[in-house]
Tab-separated table of C-alpha atoms in Angstrom:
chain	number	residue	atom	x	y	z
A	2	MET	CA	12.078	18.379	-28.032
A	3	GLU	CA	15.576	17.792	-26.172
A	4	ALA	CA	15.633	20.754	-24.700
A	5	ASP	CA	12.441	20.079	-23.217
A	6	ILE	CA	13.606	16.738	-21.941
A	7	SER	CA	16.974	18.304	-20.344
A	8	GLU	CA	14.627	21.293	-18.208
A	9	LYS	CA	12.519	18.422	-17.078
A	10	LEU	CA	15.445	16.165	-16.065
A	11	LEU	CA	17.031	19.368	-14.494
A	12	SER	CA	14.028	19.848	-12.069
A	13	GLU	CA	14.176	16.300	-11.353
A	14	VAL	CA	17.990	16.774	-10.251
A	15	GLN	CA	17.178	19.368	-8.452
A	16	ALA	CA	14.329	17.181	-6.627
A	17	VAL	CA	16.793	14.610	-5.972
A	18	GLY	CA	19.443	16.953	-4.474
A	19	ASP	CA	16.675	18.755	-2.494
A	20	GLY	CA	15.339	15.294	-1.013
A	21	GLU	CA	18.521	14.209	0.119
A	22	LYS	CA	18.889	13.882	3.718
A	23	GLU	CA	21.474	15.923	5.742
A	24	VAL	CA	23.482	13.468	7.808
A	25	ASN	CA	26.610	14.278	9.314
A	26	PHE	CA	30.033	14.025	7.908
A	27	LYS	CA	31.204	10.748	10.100
A	28	GLU	CA	27.570	8.894	8.960
A	29	LYS	CA	27.927	9.930	5.155
A	30	LEU	CA	31.417	8.536	5.202
A	31	TRP	CA	30.239	5.240	6.981
A	32	ASN	CA	27.628	5.053	4.420
A	33	GLU	CA	29.347	5.602	1.298
A	34	THR	CA	32.575	3.448	2.626
A	35	LYS	CA	30.155	0.153	3.091
A	36	LYS	CA	28.763	0.865	-0.471
A	37	MET	CA	32.272	1.305	-2.134
A	38	TRP	CA	33.758	-2.044	0.067
A	39	VAL	CA	30.541	-3.877	-1.343
A	40	ILE	CA	31.792	-3.162	-5.024
A	41	ALA	CA	35.480	-3.269	-3.976
A	42	ALA	CA	36.323	-6.212	-1.813
A	43	PRO	CA	34.829	-8.714	-4.097
A	44	ALA	CA	36.158	-7.098	-6.993
A	45	MET	CA	39.473	-7.175	-5.666
A	46	PHE	CA	39.455	-10.704	-4.872
A	47	THR	CA	38.181	-11.630	-8.316
A	48	LYS	CA	40.814	-9.588	-9.718
A	49	PHE	CA	43.340	-11.277	-7.861
A	50	SER	CA	42.190	-14.792	-8.181
A	51	THR	CA	41.703	-14.279	-12.295
A	52	PHE	CA	44.921	-12.773	-12.562
A	53	GLY	CA	46.578	-15.375	-10.189
A	54	VAL	CA	45.709	-17.687	-13.091
A	55	THR	CA	48.331	-16.165	-15.341
A	56	VAL	CA	50.726	-15.691	-12.432
A	57	ILE	CA	50.475	-19.226	-11.451
A	58	THR	CA	51.110	-20.275	-15.084
A	59	HIS	CA	53.789	-17.842	-15.418
A	60	SER	CA	55.557	-19.462	-12.311
A	61	PHE	CA	55.266	-22.906	-13.092
A	62	VAL	CA	56.566	-22.165	-16.819
A	63	GLY	CA	59.187	-20.300	-15.349
A	64	HIS	CA	60.597	-23.804	-13.867
A	65	ILE	CA	60.387	-25.449	-17.080
A	66	GLY	CA	63.141	-23.439	-18.513
A	67	PRO	CA	64.558	-19.873	-19.336
A	68	ASN	CA	63.408	-19.773	-22.934
A	69	GLU	CA	59.935	-20.922	-22.183
A	70	LEU	CA	59.669	-18.059	-19.654
A	71	ALA	CA	60.745	-15.351	-21.855
A	72	ALA	CA	58.204	-16.654	-24.342
A	73	TYR	CA	55.543	-16.936	-21.818
A	74	ALA	CA	56.380	-13.779	-20.482
A	75	LEU	CA	56.392	-11.776	-23.987
A	76	VAL	CA	52.996	-13.324	-25.111
A	77	SER	CA	51.118	-12.861	-22.151
A	78	THR	CA	52.348	-9.583	-21.539
A	79	VAL	CA	52.173	-8.016	-25.061
A	80	LEU	CA	49.904	-10.840	-27.204
A	81	LEU	CA	47.438	-11.505	-24.546
A	82	ARG	CA	47.334	-8.046	-22.801
A	83	PHE	CA	46.912	-6.791	-26.592
A	84	GLY	CA	43.492	-8.847	-26.712
A	85	ASN	CA	42.522	-8.358	-23.459
A	86	GLY	CA	43.087	-4.488	-23.256
A	87	ILE	CA	40.758	-4.393	-26.306
A	88	LEU	CA	38.255	-6.598	-25.233
A	89	MET	CA	38.044	-5.605	-21.467
A	90	GLY	CA	38.261	-1.677	-22.904
A	91	MET	CA	34.918	-2.363	-25.075
A	92	ALA	CA	33.494	-4.216	-22.126
A	93	SER	CA	33.725	-1.419	-20.358
A	94	GLY	CA	31.452	0.440	-22.256
A	95	LEU	CA	28.679	-2.085	-20.692
A	96	GLU	CA	29.867	-0.494	-17.362
A	97	THR	CA	28.482	2.718	-18.165
A	98	LEU	CA	25.368	1.647	-19.682
A	99	CYS	CA	24.489	-0.886	-16.801
A	100	GLY	CA	25.709	1.241	-14.281
A	101	GLN	CA	23.379	4.423	-15.006
A	102	SER	CA	20.576	2.128	-16.068
A	103	TYR	CA	20.662	0.531	-12.988
A	104	GLY	CA	20.588	4.068	-11.078
A	105	ALA	CA	17.984	5.087	-12.963
A	106	LYS	CA	15.837	1.876	-11.967
A	107	GLN	CA	15.590	0.854	-15.596
A	108	TYR	CA	16.531	-2.572	-14.850
A	109	HIS	CA	15.287	-4.321	-17.864
A	110	MET	CA	17.693	-2.484	-19.788
A	111	LEU	CA	20.674	-4.392	-18.153
A	112	GLY	CA	20.005	-7.464	-20.060
A	113	ILE	CA	19.664	-6.113	-23.545
A	114	TYR	CA	22.660	-4.152	-22.731
A	115	LEU	CA	24.578	-7.575	-21.737
A	116	GLN	CA	23.562	-9.505	-24.934
A	117	ARG	CA	24.520	-6.367	-27.477
A	118	SER	CA	27.656	-6.491	-25.950
A	119	TRP	CA	28.228	-10.281	-26.327
A	120	ILE	CA	27.525	-9.579	-30.140
A	121	VAL	CA	30.130	-6.826	-30.494
A	122	LEU	CA	32.838	-8.653	-28.520
A	123	THR	CA	32.475	-12.105	-29.951
A	124	VAL	CA	32.816	-10.227	-33.534
A	125	THR	CA	35.769	-8.520	-32.048
A	126	THR	CA	37.552	-11.416	-30.701
A	127	THR	CA	37.160	-13.317	-34.074
A	128	LEU	CA	39.024	-10.292	-35.933
A	129	LEU	CA	41.885	-10.636	-33.350
A	130	LEU	CA	42.610	-14.328	-34.495
A	131	PRO	CA	45.190	-13.443	-36.968
A	132	LEU	CA	47.453	-11.850	-34.537
A	133	TYR	CA	47.369	-15.675	-32.312
A	134	ILE	CA	48.138	-17.289	-35.685
A	135	PHE	CA	50.837	-15.548	-37.192
A	136	THR	CA	52.720	-14.485	-33.848
A	137	THR	CA	55.924	-15.756	-34.353
A	138	PRO	CA	56.303	-14.025	-37.649
A	139	ILE	CA	55.062	-10.767	-36.195
A	140	LEU	CA	57.658	-10.992	-33.191
A	141	LYS	CA	60.404	-11.516	-35.555
A	142	ALA	CA	59.517	-8.550	-37.544
A	143	LEU	CA	59.307	-6.731	-34.448
A	144	GLY	CA	62.982	-7.738	-33.751
A	145	GLN	CA	62.483	-10.181	-31.077
A	146	ASN	CA	64.823	-13.151	-30.822
A	147	GLU	CA	64.231	-16.002	-33.105
A	148	GLU	CA	64.200	-18.840	-30.344
A	149	ILE	CA	61.659	-16.822	-28.069
A	150	ALA	CA	59.594	-15.737	-30.964
A	151	LYS	CA	59.253	-19.537	-31.983
A	152	GLU	CA	58.156	-20.488	-28.724
A	153	ALA	CA	55.937	-17.880	-28.087
A	154	GLY	CA	54.059	-18.582	-31.656
A	155	LEU	CA	52.905	-21.936	-29.921
A	156	ILE	CA	51.770	-20.784	-26.745
A	157	SER	CA	49.881	-18.133	-28.588
A	158	LEU	CA	47.798	-20.929	-30.241
A	159	TRP	CA	46.916	-22.427	-26.904
A	160	LEU	CA	45.861	-18.866	-25.432
A	161	ILE	CA	42.760	-18.243	-28.258
A	162	PRO	CA	40.311	-20.407	-26.100
A	163	VAL	CA	41.499	-18.063	-23.446
A	164	THR	CA	40.920	-15.000	-25.624
A	165	TYR	CA	37.176	-15.982	-26.360
A	166	SER	CA	36.845	-16.638	-22.594
A	167	PHE	CA	37.145	-12.700	-21.871
A	168	VAL	CA	33.768	-11.987	-23.721
A	169	ALA	CA	31.792	-13.918	-21.144
A	170	SER	CA	33.939	-13.169	-18.210
A	171	TYR	CA	34.066	-9.315	-18.591
A	172	THR	CA	30.844	-8.818	-19.439
A	173	CYS	CA	29.143	-10.960	-16.810
A	174	GLN	CA	31.561	-9.323	-14.448
A	175	MET	CA	30.280	-5.864	-15.311
A	176	PHE	CA	26.464	-6.739	-15.470
A	177	LEU	CA	26.734	-8.272	-11.947
A	178	GLN	CA	29.024	-5.526	-10.689
A	179	ALA	CA	26.419	-2.631	-11.863
A	180	GLN	CA	24.069	-4.520	-9.308
A	181	SER	CA	26.521	-4.911	-6.354
A	182	LYS	CA	25.931	-8.688	-7.248
A	183	ASN	CA	29.423	-10.022	-7.380
A	184	LYS	CA	30.003	-11.986	-4.817
A	185	ILE	CA	29.227	-15.008	-6.917
A	186	ILE	CA	31.985	-14.193	-8.830
A	187	THR	CA	34.315	-14.071	-6.262
A	188	TYR	CA	33.468	-17.753	-4.951
A	189	LEU	CA	33.844	-18.930	-8.679
A	190	ALA	CA	37.082	-17.344	-8.918
A	191	ALA	CA	38.105	-18.928	-5.760
A	192	CYS	CA	37.420	-22.460	-6.416
A	193	THR	CA	38.957	-21.978	-10.012
A	194	LEU	CA	42.263	-20.823	-8.228
A	195	ALA	CA	42.667	-23.747	-6.143
A	196	ILE	CA	41.758	-26.128	-9.069
A	197	HIS	CA	44.546	-24.272	-11.629
A	198	ILE	CA	46.956	-24.550	-8.903
A	199	SER	CA	46.306	-28.381	-8.204
A	200	LEU	CA	46.173	-29.144	-11.995
A	201	SER	CA	49.040	-26.927	-13.007
A	202	TRP	CA	51.096	-28.973	-10.493
A	203	LEU	CA	49.979	-31.992	-11.849
A	204	LEU	CA	50.141	-31.583	-15.485
A	205	THR	CA	53.458	-30.035	-15.207
A	206	VAL	CA	55.508	-31.249	-12.305
A	207	LYS	CA	53.837	-34.784	-11.759
A	208	PHE	CA	53.528	-35.862	-15.258
A	209	LYS	CA	56.081	-33.460	-17.036
A	210	PHE	CA	53.844	-32.471	-20.126
A	211	GLY	CA	55.611	-28.939	-19.927
A	212	ILE	CA	54.223	-26.158	-21.894
A	213	THR	CA	51.043	-28.401	-23.021
A	214	GLY	CA	50.068	-29.134	-19.515
A	215	ALA	CA	50.030	-25.751	-18.199
A	216	MET	CA	48.230	-24.082	-21.000
A	217	ILE	CA	45.354	-26.949	-20.528
A	218	SER	CA	45.293	-25.842	-16.919
A	219	THR	CA	45.145	-22.403	-17.919
A	220	ILE	CA	42.413	-22.939	-20.427
A	221	LEU	CA	40.229	-24.389	-18.031
A	222	ALA	CA	40.946	-22.146	-15.496
A	223	TYR	CA	39.469	-18.988	-17.544
A	224	TRP	CA	36.243	-20.991	-18.697
A	225	LEU	CA	35.364	-22.739	-15.750
A	226	PRO	CA	34.009	-19.208	-13.706
A	227	ASN	CA	32.050	-18.102	-16.928
A	228	VAL	CA	30.208	-21.469	-17.038
A	229	GLY	CA	29.274	-20.419	-13.343
A	230	GLN	CA	28.508	-16.884	-14.114
A	231	LEU	CA	26.137	-17.569	-17.132
A	232	MET	CA	24.283	-19.866	-15.112
A	233	PHE	CA	23.743	-17.645	-12.152
A	234	VAL	CA	22.529	-14.961	-14.508
A	235	MET	CA	20.228	-17.171	-16.765
A	236	CYS	CA	19.037	-19.463	-13.562
A	237	GLY	CA	17.371	-16.761	-11.389
A	238	GLY	CA	20.104	-14.732	-9.792
A	239	CYS	CA	19.443	-11.503	-11.643
A	240	LYS	CA	15.382	-11.873	-12.129
A	241	GLU	CA	15.188	-7.991	-12.346
A	242	THR	CA	17.734	-7.455	-14.836
A	243	TRP	CA	17.899	-10.745	-16.906
A	244	LYS	CA	14.511	-11.289	-18.939
A	245	GLY	CA	15.718	-13.956	-21.508
A	246	PHE	CA	17.427	-13.852	-24.772
A	247	THR	CA	15.645	-11.088	-27.037
A	248	CYS	CA	15.686	-10.150	-30.523
A	249	LEU	CA	15.884	-6.657	-29.145
A	250	ALA	CA	20.019	-7.184	-28.810
A	251	PHE	CA	20.302	-6.485	-32.433
A	252	LYS	CA	18.566	-3.255	-32.452
A	253	ASP	CA	20.453	0.080	-31.666
A	254	LEU	CA	23.626	-1.840	-31.812
A	255	TRP	CA	25.638	1.052	-33.267
A	256	PRO	CA	25.431	3.572	-30.374
A	257	VAL	CA	26.695	0.357	-28.348
A	258	ILE	CA	29.474	0.052	-30.717
A	259	LYS	CA	30.673	3.560	-30.568
A	260	LEU	CA	30.772	3.387	-27.102
A	261	SER	CA	32.379	-0.004	-26.995
A	262	LEU	CA	35.235	1.341	-29.158
A	263	SER	CA	35.748	4.669	-27.332
A	264	SER	CA	35.894	2.666	-24.188
A	265	GLY	CA	38.419	0.257	-26.062
A	266	ALA	CA	40.358	3.043	-27.010
A	267	MET	CA	40.689	4.181	-23.529
A	268	LEU	CA	41.793	1.001	-21.738
A	269	CYS	CA	43.633	-0.494	-24.715
A	270	LEU	CA	46.001	2.812	-25.011
A	271	GLU	CA	46.760	1.879	-21.328
A	272	PHE	CA	47.415	-1.563	-21.521
A	273	TRP	CA	49.535	-1.397	-24.174
A	274	TYR	CA	51.557	0.887	-22.873
A	275	ASN	CA	53.233	-1.805	-20.847
A	276	SER	CA	53.448	-3.917	-23.686
A	277	ILE	CA	55.452	-1.328	-25.662
A	278	LEU	CA	57.753	-1.271	-22.686
A	279	VAL	CA	58.391	-5.044	-22.955
A	280	LEU	CA	58.849	-5.053	-26.720
A	281	ILE	CA	61.479	-1.934	-26.481
A	282	THR	CA	63.542	-4.196	-23.830
A	283	GLY	CA	63.689	-6.900	-26.313
A	284	ASN	CA	65.821	-5.048	-28.435
A	285	LEU	CA	68.089	-4.266	-25.649
A	286	LYS	CA	71.088	-6.340	-24.717
A	287	ASN	CA	70.990	-9.102	-22.747
A	288	ALA	CA	67.374	-9.503	-23.818
A	289	MET	CA	66.327	-12.628	-21.975
A	290	VAL	CA	67.415	-11.354	-18.776
A	291	GLN	CA	65.969	-8.049	-19.222
A	292	ILE	CA	62.681	-9.556	-20.252
A	293	GLY	CA	62.277	-11.914	-17.373
A	294	ALA	CA	63.261	-9.551	-14.921
A	295	LEU	CA	61.118	-6.719	-16.171
A	296	SER	CA	58.111	-9.645	-16.817
A	297	ILE	CA	58.420	-10.466	-13.163
A	298	CYS	CA	58.376	-6.735	-11.680
A	299	LEU	CA	55.308	-6.338	-14.128
A	300	ASN	CA	53.810	-9.566	-12.550
A	301	ILE	CA	54.390	-7.939	-9.063
A	302	ASN	CA	52.991	-4.641	-9.989
A	303	ALA	CA	50.057	-6.355	-11.840
A	304	TRP	CA	49.070	-7.980	-8.196
A	305	GLU	CA	48.897	-4.662	-6.703
A	306	MET	CA	47.153	-3.235	-9.641
A	307	MET	CA	44.370	-5.859	-8.626
A	308	ILE	CA	43.491	-3.716	-5.574
A	309	SER	CA	43.237	-0.473	-7.533
A	310	LEU	CA	41.278	-2.451	-10.402
A	311	GLY	CA	39.233	-3.100	-7.156
A	312	PHE	CA	38.622	0.872	-6.457
A	313	LEU	CA	38.513	1.561	-10.347
A	314	ALA	CA	35.348	-0.926	-10.295
A	315	ALA	CA	34.053	0.878	-6.990
A	316	ALA	CA	34.523	4.270	-8.722
A	317	CYS	CA	32.767	3.348	-11.930
A	318	VAL	CA	29.926	1.774	-10.182
A	319	ARG	CA	29.058	4.483	-7.435
A	320	VAL	CA	29.727	7.009	-9.900
A	321	SER	CA	27.524	5.756	-12.843
A	322	ASN	CA	24.663	4.726	-10.060
A	323	GLU	CA	24.930	7.972	-8.631
A	324	LEU	CA	24.564	9.677	-11.799
A	325	GLY	CA	21.399	7.571	-13.194
A	326	ARG	CA	19.598	8.379	-9.865
A	327	GLY	CA	20.246	11.985	-10.352
A	328	SER	CA	22.478	13.129	-7.290
A	329	ALA	CA	25.372	14.987	-8.410
A	330	LYS	CA	26.618	15.753	-4.722
A	331	ALA	CA	26.678	11.856	-4.120
A	332	ALA	CA	28.750	11.127	-6.916
A	333	ARG	CA	31.498	13.914	-6.055
A	334	PHE	CA	31.372	12.382	-2.638
A	335	SER	CA	31.831	8.880	-3.454
A	336	ILE	CA	35.089	9.999	-5.677
A	337	TRP	CA	36.558	11.522	-3.017
A	338	ASN	CA	35.941	8.427	-0.459
A	339	THR	CA	37.382	6.114	-3.343
A	340	ALA	CA	40.371	8.110	-4.387
A	341	THR	CA	41.359	8.607	-0.763
A	342	THR	CA	41.113	5.288	0.331
A	343	SER	CA	43.143	3.670	-2.639
A	344	PHE	CA	45.902	6.332	-2.048
A	345	VAL	CA	46.207	5.535	1.653
A	346	ILE	CA	46.614	1.760	0.857
A	347	GLY	CA	48.752	2.620	-2.197
A	348	PHE	CA	51.343	4.621	-0.097
A	349	ILE	CA	51.458	1.497	2.538
A	350	LEU	CA	52.393	-0.895	0.024
A	351	PHE	CA	54.719	1.727	-1.677
A	352	LEU	CA	56.767	1.313	1.453
A	353	PHE	CA	56.390	-2.211	1.439
A	354	PHE	CA	57.995	-3.063	-1.621
A	355	LEU	CA	60.586	-0.118	-1.538
A	356	PHE	CA	62.213	-1.748	1.453
A	357	LEU	CA	61.374	-5.528	0.379
A	358	ARG	CA	63.170	-4.886	-3.255
A	359	GLY	CA	64.008	-8.374	-5.222
A	360	ARG	CA	63.350	-11.166	-2.658
A	361	LEU	CA	60.083	-12.084	-4.279
A	362	SER	CA	61.946	-12.554	-7.449
A	363	TYR	CA	62.704	-16.124	-6.631
A	364	LEU	CA	58.973	-16.976	-6.693
A	365	PHE	CA	59.242	-17.097	-10.479
A	366	THR	CA	62.727	-17.884	-10.998
A	367	ASP	CA	65.829	-19.814	-10.156
A	368	SER	CA	68.087	-17.377	-12.203
A	369	PRO	CA	70.529	-15.400	-10.221
A	370	ASP	CA	70.783	-12.912	-12.717
A	371	VAL	CA	67.257	-12.592	-13.312
A	372	ALA	CA	66.973	-12.160	-9.695
A	373	LYS	CA	69.611	-9.322	-9.422
A	374	GLU	CA	68.017	-7.316	-12.272
A	375	VAL	CA	64.756	-7.497	-10.443
A	376	GLU	CA	66.608	-6.288	-7.323
A	377	LYS	CA	67.977	-3.019	-9.538
A	378	LEU	CA	64.424	-2.298	-10.840
A	379	SER	CA	62.764	-2.761	-7.132
A	380	PRO	CA	62.570	1.244	-6.317
A	381	LEU	CA	60.727	1.792	-10.217
A	382	LEU	CA	58.361	-0.677	-8.943
A	383	ALA	CA	57.590	0.955	-5.871
A	384	PHE	CA	57.065	3.969	-7.328
A	385	SER	CA	54.474	2.392	-10.091
A	386	ILE	CA	52.711	0.727	-6.946
A	387	LEU	CA	52.193	4.318	-5.656
A	388	MET	CA	51.055	5.871	-9.046
A	389	ASN	CA	48.573	2.749	-9.386
A	390	SER	CA	46.560	3.893	-5.882
A	391	ILE	CA	45.166	7.187	-7.906
A	392	GLN	CA	45.409	6.716	-12.056
A	393	PRO	CA	42.769	3.606	-11.790
A	394	VAL	CA	40.358	5.624	-9.699
A	395	LEU	CA	40.257	8.412	-12.178
A	396	SER	CA	39.868	5.943	-15.019
A	397	GLY	CA	36.892	4.394	-13.356
A	398	VAL	CA	35.363	7.763	-12.535
A	399	ALA	CA	35.889	8.422	-16.337
A	400	VAL	CA	33.810	5.113	-17.157
A	401	GLY	CA	31.264	5.805	-14.775
A	402	ALA	CA	30.468	9.224	-16.009
A	403	GLY	CA	31.003	7.646	-19.910
A	404	TRP	CA	34.422	9.902	-20.943
A	405	GLN	CA	36.034	7.204	-22.309
A	406	SER	CA	36.419	9.430	-25.896
A	407	ILE	CA	38.037	12.086	-23.789
A	408	VAL	CA	40.393	10.158	-21.809
A	409	ALA	CA	41.635	8.273	-25.139
A	410	TYR	CA	42.617	11.437	-26.393
A	411	VAL	CA	44.501	12.062	-22.961
A	412	ASN	CA	46.113	8.608	-22.951
A	413	ILE	CA	47.491	9.283	-26.542
A	414	GLY	CA	49.149	12.686	-25.431
A	415	CYS	CA	50.738	11.380	-22.004
A	416	TYR	CA	51.545	8.062	-22.908
A	417	TYR	CA	52.592	7.870	-26.560
A	418	LEU	CA	53.849	11.409	-27.134
A	419	VAL	CA	55.420	11.744	-23.654
A	420	GLY	CA	56.085	8.654	-21.625
A	421	ILE	CA	57.687	6.157	-24.834
A	422	PRO	CA	59.941	9.122	-26.291
A	423	VAL	CA	61.408	9.829	-22.782
A	424	GLY	CA	61.530	6.106	-22.185
A	425	VAL	CA	63.556	5.515	-25.534
A	426	VAL	CA	65.844	8.461	-24.868
A	427	LEU	CA	66.814	7.511	-21.283
A	428	GLY	CA	66.934	3.700	-22.499
A	429	TYR	CA	68.875	3.837	-25.438
A	430	VAL	CA	70.696	7.482	-25.610
A	431	PHE	CA	71.557	7.729	-22.133
A	432	LYS	CA	72.435	4.281	-22.104
A	433	LEU	CA	69.928	3.361	-18.855
A	434	GLN	CA	68.609	-0.170	-20.272
A	435	VAL	CA	65.742	-1.274	-18.802
A	436	LYS	CA	65.719	1.581	-16.168
A	437	GLY	CA	65.572	4.489	-18.425
A	438	VAL	CA	62.508	2.883	-20.767
A	439	TRP	CA	60.854	2.416	-17.255
A	440	VAL	CA	61.458	5.863	-16.043
A	441	GLY	CA	59.741	7.523	-19.217
A	442	MET	CA	56.934	4.975	-18.867
A	443	ILE	CA	56.269	6.229	-15.290
A	444	PHE	CA	56.704	9.909	-16.262
A	445	GLY	CA	53.732	9.298	-19.046
A	446	THR	CA	51.691	7.627	-16.365
A	447	LEU	CA	52.343	10.705	-13.659
A	448	VAL	CA	51.508	13.287	-16.453
A	449	GLN	CA	48.222	11.151	-17.087
A	450	THR	CA	47.363	11.218	-13.418
A	451	ILE	CA	47.612	15.024	-13.277
A	452	VAL	CA	45.641	15.856	-16.156
A	453	LEU	CA	42.732	13.326	-15.101
A	454	LEU	CA	42.568	14.707	-12.072
A	455	ILE	CA	42.286	18.585	-13.378
A	456	ILE	CA	39.426	17.191	-15.395
A	457	THR	CA	37.691	15.616	-12.670
A	458	LEU	CA	38.110	18.654	-10.251
A	459	LYS	CA	36.916	20.934	-12.724
A	460	THR	CA	33.699	18.797	-13.775
A	461	ASP	CA	30.256	20.276	-13.345
A	462	TRP	CA	28.756	17.248	-12.073
A	463	ASN	CA	25.144	18.702	-12.170
A	464	LYS	CA	25.525	18.801	-16.118
A	465	GLN	CA	26.913	15.227	-16.162
A	466	VAL	CA	23.802	13.952	-14.350
A	467	LEU	CA	21.815	15.565	-17.101
A	468	ILE	CA	23.954	13.910	-19.700
A	469	ALA	CA	23.703	10.479	-17.970
A	470	GLN	CA	19.845	10.612	-17.656
A	471	LEU	CA	19.610	11.802	-21.314
A	472	ARG	CA	21.536	8.683	-22.183
A	473	VAL	CA	19.368	6.423	-20.341
A	474	LYS	CA	15.902	7.813	-21.893
A	475	ARG	CA	17.551	7.914	-25.402
A	476	TRP	CA	18.567	3.949	-25.492
A	477	LEU	CA	15.471	2.958	-23.176
A	478	VAL	CA	13.391	0.162	-24.549
A	479	GLU	CA	10.061	-0.419	-23.181
A	480	ASP	CA	9.934	-3.359	-20.831
A	481	LYS	CA	7.912	-6.156	-22.332
A	482	THR	CA	8.398	-9.326	-19.935
A	483	ASN	CA	5.784	-11.437	-21.988
A	484	ASP	CA	6.776	-10.264	-25.584
A	485	ASP	CA	6.768	-13.110	-27.681
A	486	SER	CA	10.290	-12.128	-29.183
A	487	GLN	CA	11.772	-13.003	-25.816
A	488	THR	CA	12.241	-16.536	-24.342
A	489	ALA	CA	12.976	-17.508	-20.688
């Protein structure tokens, strides 16, 4: 039976390929570039704005005191990134399903997949709560400074509502992104960023509420866009893809859970990589300065990473849409176009940060010691930015094609069997301190990028089209808009 389906799909793929218009390269490039930027530009701005909430909080906390800065850096870079990685990773399974279903014109399935993802991610978030409740003893057990660990435990409790906000945020973003309807997310993010800056200043500078004021503003900043996104989805903004709440969301959850777990493993291994870098640094000499400097560098690196994540989103959506549509040729071309554009922008930024060095550090701290350490780390920061221009695009291709399980194994090998051991040896044995640790981490990322590039270049994209369309048909539910089990 499945062989007959595959044979039928193969003929459909060939028909799509034969039916594609032959256009000159310039026109083809222009058309693909427009499609890419329709997804990438709003995604970048949204990522900038969303990450800006964390950076703004970081900046205000940094001016409260060095102990608070180190604690917030530890919690946001390690604990929040840990939960963030799990939830974003698991939500990326929704990206694969929605993108391929939308390309195959099975629009009604997007709403069902969205609700299934809500169920899976809400349960997962609840299971993560002990990490936030017992942050202080966990950090002490990992060898962190006692004062920093105590302050971090207080901050982590404030971040529990933030973690739950990721459930609605990531799923709605990926649901809308698959349909190229992410402009609404951009508008909401821009408004939220302006509110967060004003409220943070009011609560931490004007009224001197300290950490409490900074955290209240942060929670509101994460939840306000979610309310807007949910209203847009449910109140007519997605008539084709949102048919109302349905009991079908509880059906066939296991395949969604498996794909979500694979996706979670893939992205978590990437997110935790930098978190381990911070933990290792916490055991070095002069930990407060080292953690403060490293957190500033990682924040600057993460700002630039928002550009790359925009290209990741574009690669994922374009690849999944074209695979769902049945066009291997268009999928290949979209990968080439997105990767080239991202690398050119990354190279320009590499040169910029290489010469800028540590001047940006004073946006985050008043400490000359921390600023001096940031200047020493600047060449590594510049090289990390260059690496960011390719690796996320390849990860986006993997998510769009549904290769999450394969990439998870690649990440384990490159990051944890290569990058971290090399970093520990350079940092501790060769006494290079935080520089050595970071060099090892960059080396692991380089190896991972090379492996993913080889996999992408050697892929049979016609076979990937068949796999994508089989996935869409296997999980297809008949569209019954007027079914009694659904309510508007």
